[in-house]
């Protein structure tokens, strides 16, 4: 499986989110056997006015619907940011086999940073962090810097 290719697609999703003022996080779910994309999304928290509409949740929802199953065995998820506790749990409950993420989230990351994924879930996927980390981190940092700059201008 071409890890960089699928992470690039997740980054494209994050950039789409950035264009509509969402926090630029993208996710792509891949069928490990056929190596085809099942679903891809960016955050839609603002669009849907719903705090749980993270890219990972949207990908899982769509994939479960398409597969007509609550389990997503033989799949890999590529995410531009380390999942939060909600998303890490959803990945576990969906039984996604492999988790690849880009930037580490020191404040809310629930895989390797703030909370250890392995202790909180009954099903733990293979975990690979730091994939295209610099590119993913810069995308997020530029978004938050612009947000802060706009907040300063308002005051």
PDB file of C-alpha atoms in Angstrom:
ATOM      1  CA  UNK A   1       0.000   0.000   0.000  1.00  0.00           C
ATOM      2  CA  UNK A   2       1.322   3.438  -0.938  1.00  0.00           C
ATOM      3  CA  UNK A   3       1.132   5.269   2.389  1.00  0.00           C
ATOM      4  CA  UNK A   4       2.309   8.617   1.028  1.00  0.00           C
ATOM      5  CA  UNK A   5      -0.263   8.545  -1.775  1.00  0.00           C
ATOM      6  CA  UNK A   6      -3.187   8.039   0.588  1.00  0.00           C
ATOM      7  CA  UNK A   7      -1.860  10.616   3.057  1.00  0.00           C
ATOM      8  CA  UNK A   8      -1.615  13.068   0.142  1.00  0.00           C
ATOM      9  CA  UNK A   9      -5.310  12.436  -0.518  1.00  0.00           C
ATOM     10  CA  UNK A  10      -6.090  13.111   3.150  1.00  0.00           C
ATOM     11  CA  UNK A  11      -4.106  16.355   2.870  1.00  0.00           C
ATOM     12  CA  UNK A  12      -6.175  17.302  -0.204  1.00  0.00           C
ATOM     13  CA  UNK A  13      -9.312  16.795   1.883  1.00  0.00           C
ATOM     14  CA  UNK A  14      -7.857  18.962   4.660  1.00  0.00           C
ATOM     15  CA  UNK A  15      -7.172  21.706   2.117  1.00  0.00           C
ATOM     16  CA  UNK A  16     -10.793  21.502   0.937  1.00  0.00           C
ATOM     17  CA  UNK A  17     -11.847  22.025   4.548  1.00  0.00           C
ATOM     18  CA  UNK A  18      -9.511  24.989   4.811  1.00  0.00           C
ATOM     19  CA  UNK A  19     -11.209  26.603   1.804  1.00  0.00           C
ATOM     20  CA  UNK A  20     -14.536  26.604   3.681  1.00  0.00           C
ATOM     21  CA  UNK A  21     -13.044  27.752   7.017  1.00  0.00           C
ATOM     22  CA  UNK A  22     -13.109  24.362   8.728  1.00  0.00           C
ATOM     23  CA  UNK A  23     -10.151  23.247  10.829  1.00  0.00           C
ATOM     24  CA  UNK A  24      -8.073  21.583   8.076  1.00  0.00           C
ATOM     25  CA  UNK A  25      -8.257  17.911   8.973  1.00  0.00           C
ATOM     26  CA  UNK A  26      -8.816  15.314   6.281  1.00  0.00           C
ATOM     27  CA  UNK A  27      -9.415  11.579   6.383  1.00  0.00           C
ATOM     28  CA  UNK A  28      -9.424   8.793   3.814  1.00  0.00           C
ATOM     29  CA  UNK A  29     -10.551   5.197   4.376  1.00  0.00           C
ATOM     30  CA  UNK A  30      -8.992   2.547   2.138  1.00  0.00           C
ATOM     31  CA  UNK A  31      -9.971  -1.061   1.476  1.00  0.00           C
ATOM     32  CA  UNK A  32      -6.783  -3.001   2.290  1.00  0.00           C
ATOM     33  CA  UNK A  33      -7.568  -5.855  -0.098  1.00  0.00           C
ATOM     34  CA  UNK A  34      -8.668  -3.925  -3.195  1.00  0.00           C
ATOM     35  CA  UNK A  35      -6.582  -0.853  -2.292  1.00  0.00           C
ATOM     36  CA  UNK A  36      -9.393   1.463  -3.323  1.00  0.00           C
ATOM     37  CA  UNK A  37     -10.833   4.443  -1.501  1.00  0.00           C
ATOM     38  CA  UNK A  38     -14.080   3.760   0.320  1.00  0.00           C
ATOM     39  CA  UNK A  39     -14.686   7.269   1.655  1.00  0.00           C
ATOM     40  CA  UNK A  40     -12.931  10.594   2.148  1.00  0.00           C
ATOM     41  CA  UNK A  41     -13.952  13.736   4.035  1.00  0.00           C
ATOM     42  CA  UNK A  42     -12.722  16.843   5.763  1.00  0.00           C
ATOM     43  CA  UNK A  43     -14.114  18.265   9.002  1.00  0.00           C
ATOM     44  CA  UNK A  44     -17.675  19.588   8.683  1.00  0.00           C
ATOM     45  CA  UNK A  45     -18.158  20.907  12.198  1.00  0.00           C
ATOM     46  CA  UNK A  46     -19.053  24.422  11.054  1.00  0.00           C
ATOM     47  CA  UNK A  47     -21.004  23.346   7.967  1.00  0.00           C
ATOM     48  CA  UNK A  48     -23.194  20.939   9.944  1.00  0.00           C
ATOM     49  CA  UNK A  49     -23.148  23.023  13.143  1.00  0.00           C
ATOM     50  CA  UNK A  50     -22.237  19.873  15.027  1.00  0.00           C
ATOM     51  CA  UNK A  51     -19.103  19.356  17.151  1.00  0.00           C
ATOM     52  CA  UNK A  52     -18.828  15.636  16.380  1.00  0.00           C
ATOM     53  CA  UNK A  53     -18.601  15.969  12.594  1.00  0.00           C
ATOM     54  CA  UNK A  54     -14.870  15.299  12.496  1.00  0.00           C
ATOM     55  CA  UNK A  55     -13.403  13.942   9.258  1.00  0.00           C
ATOM     56  CA  UNK A  56     -12.899  10.495  10.802  1.00  0.00           C
ATOM     57  CA  UNK A  57     -16.497  10.238  11.994  1.00  0.00           C
ATOM     58  CA  UNK A  58     -17.828  11.256   8.575  1.00  0.00           C
ATOM     59  CA  UNK A  59     -15.621   8.686   6.837  1.00  0.00           C
ATOM     60  CA  UNK A  60     -16.737   5.934   9.210  1.00  0.00           C
ATOM     61  CA  UNK A  61     -20.417   6.850   8.841  1.00  0.00           C
ATOM     62  CA  UNK A  62     -20.246   6.789   5.046  1.00  0.00           C
ATOM     63  CA  UNK A  63     -18.211   3.577   4.885  1.00  0.00           C
ATOM     64  CA  UNK A  64     -20.558   1.718   7.255  1.00  0.00           C
ATOM     65  CA  UNK A  65     -23.494   2.801   5.134  1.00  0.00           C
ATOM     66  CA  UNK A  66     -21.781   1.742   1.887  1.00  0.00           C
ATOM     67  CA  UNK A  67     -20.686  -1.613   3.315  1.00  0.00           C
ATOM     68  CA  UNK A  68     -23.965  -2.088   5.190  1.00  0.00           C
ATOM     69  CA  UNK A  69     -21.929  -3.092   8.233  1.00  0.00           C
ATOM     70  CA  UNK A  70     -20.899  -1.622  11.563  1.00  0.00           C
ATOM     71  CA  UNK A  71     -17.466  -3.164  11.141  1.00  0.00           C
ATOM     72  CA  UNK A  72     -14.817  -1.965   8.715  1.00  0.00           C
ATOM     73  CA  UNK A  73     -12.405  -4.897   8.811  1.00  0.00           C
ATOM     74  CA  UNK A  74      -9.592  -4.986   6.256  1.00  0.00           C
ATOM     75  CA  UNK A  75      -9.416  -1.209   6.047  1.00  0.00           C
ATOM     76  CA  UNK A  76      -6.886   1.510   6.788  1.00  0.00           C
ATOM     77  CA  UNK A  77      -7.632   5.100   7.739  1.00  0.00           C
ATOM     78  CA  UNK A  78      -5.344   7.995   6.860  1.00  0.00           C
ATOM     79  CA  UNK A  79      -5.837  11.197   8.879  1.00  0.00           C
ATOM     80  CA  UNK A  80      -3.869  14.435   8.792  1.00  0.00           C
ATOM     81  CA  UNK A  81      -4.077  14.888  12.580  1.00  0.00           C
ATOM     82  CA  UNK A  82      -3.770  12.438  15.447  1.00  0.00           C
ATOM     83  CA  UNK A  83      -7.331  11.423  16.390  1.00  0.00           C
ATOM     84  CA  UNK A  84      -9.055  12.789  19.493  1.00  0.00           C
ATOM     85  CA  UNK A  85     -10.588  10.413  22.068  1.00  0.00           C
ATOM     86  CA  UNK A  86     -13.967  10.395  20.294  1.00  0.00           C
ATOM     87  CA  UNK A  87     -12.450   9.524  16.925  1.00  0.00           C
ATOM     88  CA  UNK A  88      -9.959   7.019  18.359  1.00  0.00           C
ATOM     89  CA  UNK A  89     -12.868   5.201  20.020  1.00  0.00           C
ATOM     90  CA  UNK A  90     -14.919   5.272  16.816  1.00  0.00           C
ATOM     91  CA  UNK A  91     -11.956   3.792  14.909  1.00  0.00           C
ATOM     92  CA  UNK A  92     -11.749   1.053  17.535  1.00  0.00           C
ATOM     93  CA  UNK A  93     -15.485   0.303  17.510  1.00  0.00           C
ATOM     94  CA  UNK A  94     -15.486   0.175  13.697  1.00  0.00           C
ATOM     95  CA  UNK A  95     -12.566  -2.289  13.863  1.00  0.00           C
ATOM     96  CA  UNK A  96     -10.432  -0.452  11.348  1.00  0.00           C
ATOM     97  CA  UNK A  97      -7.203  -2.437  11.028  1.00  0.00           C
ATOM     98  CA  UNK A  98      -4.614   0.284  10.467  1.00  0.00           C
ATOM     99  CA  UNK A  99      -4.412   3.919  11.503  1.00  0.00           C
ATOM    100  CA  UNK A 100      -2.010   6.301   9.782  1.00  0.00           C
ATOM    101  CA  UNK A 101      -1.862   9.915  10.933  1.00  0.00           C
ATOM    102  CA  UNK A 102       0.217  12.968  10.117  1.00  0.00           C
ATOM    103  CA  UNK A 103       0.571  15.653  12.779  1.00  0.00           C
ATOM    104  CA  UNK A 104       0.709  14.827  16.468  1.00  0.00           C
ATOM    105  CA  UNK A 105      -1.845  16.605  18.675  1.00  0.00           C
ATOM    106  CA  UNK A 106      -0.169  17.350  21.994  1.00  0.00           C
ATOM    107  CA  UNK A 107      -3.390  18.702  23.563  1.00  0.00           C
ATOM    108  CA  UNK A 108      -6.139  16.372  22.379  1.00  0.00           C
ATOM    109  CA  UNK A 109      -4.400  13.469  20.679  1.00  0.00           C
ATOM    110  CA  UNK A 110      -5.693  10.151  21.941  1.00  0.00           C
ATOM    111  CA  UNK A 111      -3.342   7.751  20.222  1.00  0.00           C
ATOM    112  CA  UNK A 112       0.164   8.660  21.297  1.00  0.00           C
ATOM    113  CA  UNK A 113       0.139  12.188  22.722  1.00  0.00           C
ATOM    114  CA  UNK A 114      -2.348  13.195  25.444  1.00  0.00           C
ATOM    115  CA  UNK A 115      -4.153   9.869  25.985  1.00  0.00           C
ATOM    116  CA  UNK A 116      -2.862   6.382  25.185  1.00  0.00           C
ATOM    117  CA  UNK A 117      -5.208   4.689  22.726  1.00  0.00           C
ATOM    118  CA  UNK A 118      -4.059   1.217  23.754  1.00  0.00           C
ATOM    119  CA  UNK A 119      -5.453   1.529  27.284  1.00  0.00           C
ATOM    120  CA  UNK A 120      -8.894   2.859  26.393  1.00  0.00           C
ATOM    121  CA  UNK A 121     -10.164   0.616  23.611  1.00  0.00           C
ATOM    122  CA  UNK A 122     -10.910  -3.048  23.227  1.00  0.00           C
ATOM    123  CA  UNK A 123      -9.833  -3.210  19.577  1.00  0.00           C
ATOM    124  CA  UNK A 124      -6.517  -1.542  18.787  1.00  0.00           C
ATOM    125  CA  UNK A 125      -5.432  -1.088  15.165  1.00  0.00           C
ATOM    126  CA  UNK A 126      -1.850  -0.994  13.976  1.00  0.00           C
ATOM    127  CA  UNK A 127      -0.778   2.645  14.490  1.00  0.00           C
ATOM    128  CA  UNK A 128       1.651   4.656  12.362  1.00  0.00           C
ATOM    129  CA  UNK A 129       2.152   8.300  13.324  1.00  0.00           C
ATOM    130  CA  UNK A 130       4.087  11.140  11.789  1.00  0.00           C
ATOM    131  CA  UNK A 131       3.285  10.356   8.143  1.00  0.00           C
ATOM    132  CA  UNK A 132       4.006  13.607   6.237  1.00  0.00           C
ATOM    133  CA  UNK A 133       4.012  15.231   9.667  1.00  0.00           C
ATOM    134  CA  UNK A 134       5.618  18.521   8.631  1.00  0.00           C
ATOM    135  CA  UNK A 135       3.148  19.154   5.798  1.00  0.00           C
ATOM    136  CA  UNK A 136       0.162  18.269   7.994  1.00  0.00           C
ATOM    137  CA  UNK A 137       1.448  20.399  10.890  1.00  0.00           C
ATOM    138  CA  UNK A 138       2.127  23.430   8.701  1.00  0.00           C
ATOM    139  CA  UNK A 139      -1.394  23.290   7.292  1.00  0.00           C
ATOM    140  CA  UNK A 140      -2.874  23.390  10.791  1.00  0.00           C
ATOM    141  CA  UNK A 141      -0.451  26.017  12.098  1.00  0.00           C
ATOM    142  CA  UNK A 142      -1.131  28.346   9.172  1.00  0.00           C
ATOM    143  CA  UNK A 143      -4.886  28.005   9.747  1.00  0.00           C
ATOM    144  CA  UNK A 144      -4.637  28.862  13.445  1.00  0.00           C
ATOM    145  CA  UNK A 145      -2.165  31.694  12.840  1.00  0.00           C
ATOM    146  CA  UNK A 146      -4.578  33.232  10.327  1.00  0.00           C
ATOM    147  CA  UNK A 147      -7.440  32.766  12.776  1.00  0.00           C
ATOM    148  CA  UNK A 148      -5.484  34.548  15.534  1.00  0.00           C
ATOM    149  CA  UNK A 149      -4.493  37.329  13.148  1.00  0.00           C
ATOM    150  CA  UNK A 150      -8.146  37.860  12.186  1.00  0.00           C
ATOM    151  CA  UNK A 151      -9.157  37.911  15.868  1.00  0.00           C
ATOM    152  CA  UNK A 152      -6.555  40.601  16.577  1.00  0.00           C
ATOM    153  CA  UNK A 153      -7.884  42.718  13.696  1.00  0.00           C
ATOM    154  CA  UNK A 154     -11.417  42.535  15.147  1.00  0.00           C
ATOM    155  CA  UNK A 155     -10.336  44.025  18.487  1.00  0.00           C
TER     156      UNK A 155
END
